[in-house]
């Protein structure tokens, strides 16, 4: 322990300027991330709710009366006694997998198209990036208007060809397809831009050598393009999975209360626990820690799988 302290002091004395530059970032992260995370972990071991959390009203302070309950909240969630965790987890995984697969495949196709010599390529790039520039809540409300059963654009187009209106946000199955479509529209530009950068970093000599060896376009794609994109793909798929798993605004703003709770993902249900009804802060915090744990396990497993694949080559 004393050796560690000596090394830390020596490092600070030698690199004090670097420490000074990093300190504001550390303070901001501690305030914006560290404290809320620590508070959430603490509340997850209690029975805190709106009635016993404690508050200050003017000059009058109501003391907190919630108690420590240990792992009861986690047992309540993971044991299935609640009855809603595993169905929501299944839908959250299906939602995440569907969106990430669509993000990557469509983004890859568009990136391959834009990587070719194409007239007006710059214009196409700007138009395809626009969905990414639109704030998520603006896009959610715009799509919700287009999904409107009576006055929406989609049902108006269906009426033109004699098809009956579709209840886009009322039927549980259709509303799930609807939010996947919205999130795909929002997420494809990021994948496209990242993959396009990866494509442009692949040496042209590899394609020329493969072509000289008689490789077909599919063989060049499979043996040159995809391996060359592996470093970029592994990162964006991981980021896309984490972002989509926690994609609160699309589910909450597009569906709202139209379809009950069947289309809620874990993060929207955690929000509802904390800010609607009885306001179960402890239950919401427990859901948040469970979500964090699931993503940490997935990230570790995913990175380990990639390392094993690299070591096997």
Short mmCIF file of N, CA, C and O in Angstrom, two decimals, residues 75-124:
data_model
loop_
_atom_site.label_atom_id
_atom_site.label_comp_id
_atom_site.label_asym_id
_atom_site.label_seq_id
_atom_site.Cartn_x
_atom_site.Cartn_y
_atom_site.Cartn_z
N UNK A 75 -34.44 -10.45 -5.76
CA UNK A 75 -35.12 -11.74 -5.74
C UNK A 75 -36.53 -11.61 -6.29
O UNK A 75 -37.02 -12.48 -7.02
N UNK A 76 -37.18 -10.52 -5.97
CA UNK A 76 -38.54 -10.27 -6.47
C UNK A 76 -38.54 -10.19 -7.99
O UNK A 76 -39.47 -10.69 -8.65
N UNK A 77 -37.51 -9.59 -8.57
CA UNK A 77 -37.43 -9.45 -10.02
C UNK A 77 -37.02 -10.77 -10.69
O UNK A 77 -37.69 -11.27 -11.60
N UNK A 78 -35.92 -11.34 -10.23
CA UNK A 78 -35.31 -12.48 -10.93
C UNK A 78 -36.03 -13.79 -10.66
O UNK A 78 -35.91 -14.73 -11.46
N UNK A 79 -36.77 -13.90 -9.57
CA UNK A 79 -37.47 -15.15 -9.27
C UNK A 79 -38.73 -15.33 -10.10
O UNK A 79 -39.31 -16.41 -10.12
N UNK A 80 -39.16 -14.25 -10.76
CA UNK A 80 -40.38 -14.34 -11.56
C UNK A 80 -41.65 -14.07 -10.78
O UNK A 80 -42.75 -14.16 -11.33
N UNK A 81 -41.53 -13.75 -9.49
CA UNK A 81 -42.72 -13.46 -8.69
C UNK A 81 -43.47 -12.25 -9.22
O UNK A 81 -44.69 -12.15 -9.11
N UNK A 82 -42.71 -11.32 -9.78
CA UNK A 82 -43.34 -10.12 -10.33
C UNK A 82 -44.16 -10.45 -11.56
O UNK A 82 -45.17 -9.81 -11.85
N UNK A 83 -43.71 -11.44 -12.34
CA UNK A 83 -44.45 -11.90 -13.50
C UNK A 83 -44.26 -11.09 -14.77
O UNK A 83 -44.84 -11.43 -15.81
N UNK A 84 -43.47 -10.01 -14.72
CA UNK A 84 -43.32 -9.18 -15.91
C UNK A 84 -41.88 -9.05 -16.38
O UNK A 84 -41.64 -8.56 -17.48
N UNK A 85 -40.91 -9.47 -15.56
CA UNK A 85 -39.51 -9.27 -15.93
C UNK A 85 -39.12 -10.10 -17.15
O UNK A 85 -38.57 -9.56 -18.13
N UNK A 86 -39.37 -11.38 -17.14
CA UNK A 86 -38.90 -12.23 -18.21
C UNK A 86 -39.61 -11.99 -19.55
O UNK A 86 -38.96 -11.99 -20.59
N UNK A 87 -40.94 -11.75 -19.56
CA UNK A 87 -41.55 -11.35 -20.84
C UNK A 87 -40.97 -10.05 -21.39
O UNK A 87 -40.72 -9.93 -22.59
N UNK A 88 -40.72 -9.07 -20.52
CA UNK A 88 -40.13 -7.82 -20.99
C UNK A 88 -38.68 -8.02 -21.43
O UNK A 88 -38.22 -7.39 -22.37
N UNK A 89 -37.95 -8.88 -20.71
CA UNK A 89 -36.57 -9.18 -21.11
C UNK A 89 -36.54 -9.84 -22.49
O UNK A 89 -35.70 -9.50 -23.34
N UNK A 90 -37.46 -10.76 -22.73
CA UNK A 90 -37.53 -11.43 -24.04
C UNK A 90 -37.80 -10.43 -25.15
O UNK A 90 -37.14 -10.44 -26.20
N UNK A 91 -38.76 -9.53 -24.93
CA UNK A 91 -39.08 -8.52 -25.93
C UNK A 91 -37.92 -7.54 -26.10
O UNK A 91 -37.60 -7.12 -27.21
N UNK A 92 -37.25 -7.18 -25.00
CA UNK A 92 -36.11 -6.26 -25.10
C UNK A 92 -34.98 -6.87 -25.92
O UNK A 92 -34.36 -6.19 -26.75
N UNK A 93 -34.72 -8.17 -25.72
CA UNK A 93 -33.67 -8.84 -26.50
C UNK A 93 -34.08 -8.92 -27.96
O UNK A 93 -33.26 -8.68 -28.87
N UNK A 94 -35.35 -9.27 -28.23
CA UNK A 94 -35.82 -9.34 -29.62
C UNK A 94 -35.75 -7.97 -30.28
O UNK A 94 -35.35 -7.85 -31.45
N UNK A 95 -36.16 -6.93 -29.56
CA UNK A 95 -36.11 -5.56 -30.06
C UNK A 95 -34.67 -5.16 -30.38
O UNK A 95 -34.39 -4.62 -31.46
N UNK A 96 -33.75 -5.45 -29.47
CA UNK A 96 -32.35 -5.08 -29.67
C UNK A 96 -31.74 -5.83 -30.83
O UNK A 96 -31.08 -5.24 -31.70
N UNK A 97 -31.94 -7.15 -30.88
CA UNK A 97 -31.35 -7.96 -31.95
C UNK A 97 -31.90 -7.54 -33.31
O UNK A 97 -31.14 -7.39 -34.28
N UNK A 98 -33.22 -7.33 -33.41
CA UNK A 98 -33.82 -6.94 -34.69
C UNK A 98 -33.27 -5.60 -35.17
O UNK A 98 -32.89 -5.46 -36.34
N UNK A 99 -33.22 -4.63 -34.27
CA UNK A 99 -32.76 -3.30 -34.67
C UNK A 99 -31.28 -3.31 -35.06
O UNK A 99 -30.91 -2.72 -36.09
N UNK A 100 -30.44 -3.99 -34.29
CA UNK A 100 -29.01 -3.99 -34.58
C UNK A 100 -28.73 -4.71 -35.90
O UNK A 100 -27.90 -4.26 -36.71
N UNK A 101 -29.41 -5.83 -36.14
CA UNK A 101 -29.22 -6.55 -37.41
C UNK A 101 -29.64 -5.66 -38.58
O UNK A 101 -28.93 -5.57 -39.60
N UNK A 102 -30.79 -5.00 -38.46
CA UNK A 102 -31.25 -4.11 -39.54
C UNK A 102 -30.31 -2.91 -39.69
O UNK A 102 -30.00 -2.50 -40.81
N UNK A 103 -29.88 -2.34 -38.58
CA UNK A 103 -28.93 -1.22 -38.63
C UNK A 103 -27.68 -1.62 -39.42
O UNK A 103 -27.24 -0.89 -40.32
N UNK A 104 -27.13 -2.76 -39.08
CA UNK A 104 -25.85 -3.15 -39.68
C UNK A 104 -26.01 -3.55 -41.15
O UNK A 104 -25.22 -3.12 -41.99
N UNK A 105 -27.00 -4.36 -41.45
CA UNK A 105 -27.15 -4.84 -42.84
C UNK A 105 -27.50 -3.69 -43.79
O UNK A 105 -26.90 -3.57 -44.87
N UNK A 106 -28.45 -2.85 -43.38
CA UNK A 106 -28.82 -1.72 -44.25
C UNK A 106 -27.68 -0.72 -44.32
O UNK A 106 -27.37 -0.17 -45.39
N UNK A 107 -27.03 -0.45 -43.18
CA UNK A 107 -25.89 0.47 -43.17
C UNK A 107 -24.76 -0.04 -44.04
O UNK A 107 -24.11 0.74 -44.75
N UNK A 108 -24.50 -1.35 -44.00
CA UNK A 108 -23.44 -1.93 -44.83
C UNK A 108 -23.79 -1.80 -46.31
O UNK A 108 -22.94 -1.44 -47.13
N UNK A 109 -25.03 -2.08 -46.67
CA UNK A 109 -25.45 -1.97 -48.07
C UNK A 109 -25.31 -0.53 -48.58
O UNK A 109 -24.80 -0.30 -49.69
N UNK A 110 -25.75 0.44 -47.77
CA UNK A 110 -25.65 1.84 -48.19
C UNK A 110 -24.18 2.29 -48.25
O UNK A 110 -23.80 3.05 -49.13
N UNK A 111 -23.36 1.82 -47.30
CA UNK A 111 -21.95 2.19 -47.30
C UNK A 111 -21.25 1.63 -48.54
O UNK A 111 -20.43 2.32 -49.16
N UNK A 112 -21.56 0.39 -48.91
CA UNK A 112 -20.98 -0.18 -50.13
C UNK A 112 -21.40 0.61 -51.36
O UNK A 112 -20.60 0.82 -52.29
N UNK A 113 -22.65 1.07 -51.36
CA UNK A 113 -23.13 1.87 -52.50
C UNK A 113 -22.43 3.22 -52.56
O UNK A 113 -21.99 3.65 -53.63
N UNK A 114 -22.29 3.89 -51.42
CA UNK A 114 -21.67 5.21 -51.40
C UNK A 114 -20.16 5.15 -51.56
O UNK A 114 -19.53 6.17 -51.86
N UNK A 115 -19.58 3.99 -51.38
CA UNK A 115 -18.13 3.85 -51.56
C UNK A 115 -17.74 3.72 -53.02
O UNK A 115 -16.56 3.79 -53.36
N UNK A 116 -18.73 3.54 -53.88
CA UNK A 116 -18.48 3.46 -55.31
C UNK A 116 -18.52 4.85 -55.93
O UNK A 116 -19.06 5.79 -55.34
N UNK A 117 -17.95 4.98 -57.09
CA UNK A 117 -18.01 6.24 -57.82
C UNK A 117 -19.43 6.41 -58.36
O UNK A 117 -19.87 5.69 -59.23
N UNK A 118 -20.11 7.39 -57.80
CA UNK A 118 -21.52 7.57 -58.08
C UNK A 118 -21.80 9.05 -58.25
O UNK A 118 -21.34 9.88 -57.47
N UNK A 119 -22.54 9.39 -59.30
CA UNK A 119 -22.87 10.79 -59.54
C UNK A 119 -23.79 11.30 -58.42
O UNK A 119 -24.78 10.67 -58.06
N UNK A 120 -23.44 12.45 -57.85
CA UNK A 120 -24.23 13.02 -56.76
C UNK A 120 -24.02 12.30 -55.44
O UNK A 120 -24.88 12.36 -54.57
N UNK A 121 -22.86 11.63 -55.28
CA UNK A 121 -22.61 10.86 -54.08
C UNK A 121 -22.64 11.74 -52.83
O UNK A 121 -23.15 11.33 -51.78
N UNK A 122 -22.12 12.95 -52.89
CA UNK A 122 -22.12 13.84 -51.73
C UNK A 122 -23.53 14.20 -51.29
O UNK A 122 -23.82 14.28 -50.08
N UNK A 123 -24.41 14.41 -52.26
CA UNK A 123 -25.81 14.74 -51.93
C UNK A 123 -26.47 13.56 -51.25
O UNK A 123 -27.19 13.71 -50.24
N UNK A 124 -26.23 12.36 -51.77
CA UNK A 124 -26.81 11.16 -51.16
C UNK A 124 -26.32 10.97 -49.74
O UNK A 124 -27.06 10.56 -48.85
#
